[in-house]
Coordinates of C-alpha atoms in Angstrom, one line a residue:
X1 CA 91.7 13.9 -85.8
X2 CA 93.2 11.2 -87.2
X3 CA 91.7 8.1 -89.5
X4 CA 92.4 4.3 -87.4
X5 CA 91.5 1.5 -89.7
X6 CA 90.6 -1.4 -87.7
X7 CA 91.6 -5.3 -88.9
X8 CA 90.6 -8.7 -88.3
X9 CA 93.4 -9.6 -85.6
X10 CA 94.4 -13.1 -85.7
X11 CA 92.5 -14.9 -83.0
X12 CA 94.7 -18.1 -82.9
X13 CA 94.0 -21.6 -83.8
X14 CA 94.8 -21.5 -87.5
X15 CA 91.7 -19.2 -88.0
X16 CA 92.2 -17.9 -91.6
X17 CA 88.3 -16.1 -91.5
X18 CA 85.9 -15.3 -89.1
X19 CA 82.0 -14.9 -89.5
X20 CA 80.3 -11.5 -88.2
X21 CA 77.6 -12.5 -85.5
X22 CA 76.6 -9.8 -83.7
X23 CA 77.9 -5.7 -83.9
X24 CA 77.5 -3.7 -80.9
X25 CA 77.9 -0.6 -82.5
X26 CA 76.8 1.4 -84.9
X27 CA 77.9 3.7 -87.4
X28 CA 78.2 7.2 -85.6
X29 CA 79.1 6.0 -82.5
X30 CA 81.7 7.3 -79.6
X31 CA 83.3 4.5 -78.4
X32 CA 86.6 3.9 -75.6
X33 CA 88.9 1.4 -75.6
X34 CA 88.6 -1.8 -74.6
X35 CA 84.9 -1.3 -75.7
X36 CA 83.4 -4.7 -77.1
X37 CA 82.7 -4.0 -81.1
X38 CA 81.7 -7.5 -82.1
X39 CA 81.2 -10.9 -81.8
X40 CA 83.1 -12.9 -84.7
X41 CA 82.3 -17.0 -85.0
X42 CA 85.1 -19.5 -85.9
X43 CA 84.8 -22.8 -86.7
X44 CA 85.2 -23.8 -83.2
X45 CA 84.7 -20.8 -81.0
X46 CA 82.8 -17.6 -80.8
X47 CA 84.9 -14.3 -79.7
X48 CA 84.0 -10.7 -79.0
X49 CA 86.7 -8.7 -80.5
X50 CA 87.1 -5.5 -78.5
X51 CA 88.3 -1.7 -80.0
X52 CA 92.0 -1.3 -79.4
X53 CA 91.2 2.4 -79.7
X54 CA 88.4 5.4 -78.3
X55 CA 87.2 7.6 -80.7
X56 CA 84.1 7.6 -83.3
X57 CA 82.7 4.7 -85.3
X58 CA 83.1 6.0 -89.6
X59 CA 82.2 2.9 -91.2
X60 CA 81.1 -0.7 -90.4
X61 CA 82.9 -2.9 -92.9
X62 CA 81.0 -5.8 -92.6
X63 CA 77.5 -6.8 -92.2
X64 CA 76.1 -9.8 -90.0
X65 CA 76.9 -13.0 -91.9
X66 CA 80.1 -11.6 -93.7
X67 CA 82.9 -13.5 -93.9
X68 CA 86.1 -11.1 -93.2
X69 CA 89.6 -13.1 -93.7
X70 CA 92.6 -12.3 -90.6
X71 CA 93.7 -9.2 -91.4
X72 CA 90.6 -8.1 -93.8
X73 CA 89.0 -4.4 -92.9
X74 CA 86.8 -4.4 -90.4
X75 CA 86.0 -0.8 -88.8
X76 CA 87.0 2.5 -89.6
X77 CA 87.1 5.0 -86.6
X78 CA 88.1 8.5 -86.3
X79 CA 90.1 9.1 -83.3
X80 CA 93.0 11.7 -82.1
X81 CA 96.7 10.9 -82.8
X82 CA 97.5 10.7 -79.8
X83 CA 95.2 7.4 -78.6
X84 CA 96.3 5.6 -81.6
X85 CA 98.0 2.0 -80.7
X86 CA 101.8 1.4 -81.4
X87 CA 102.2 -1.0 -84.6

């Protein structure tokens, strides 16, 4: 097993934070790829931020209402090596 840490991606438009709206998961969790995590509010849009990886949810980073800057810590899953993306 291997430990994925999951950041803020840059969602475009100058977007230097993004506000947690909604998670939809939880802490314990199996999750696939592709599998919508959470909604994240911008100053001009809303935007569900799927996992880029399957595996199981370790930690939540954020809480509803958090501010998390591009690039800030958002979820911590444990997956196998070999599903991890390529950087």
């Amino acid at each position: 097993m291997a430990s994925f840490q999951f950041k803020l991606p840059d969602i475009g438009e100058g977007i230097a934070e993004s506000e947690v709206a909604a998670w939809h998961v939880a802490e314990g969790d199996q999750i696939e790829e592709d599998q919508r995590l959470v909604d994240m509010l911008t100053d001009k849009a809303a935007v569900e931020i799927p996992s880029p990886v399957s595996g199981k949810i370790v930690k939540l980073h954020a809480t509803v209402g958090d501010k998390v800057a591009v690039g800030g810590l958002l979820v911590t899953l444990e997956t196998s090596a070999g599903s991890l993306p390529d950087d």
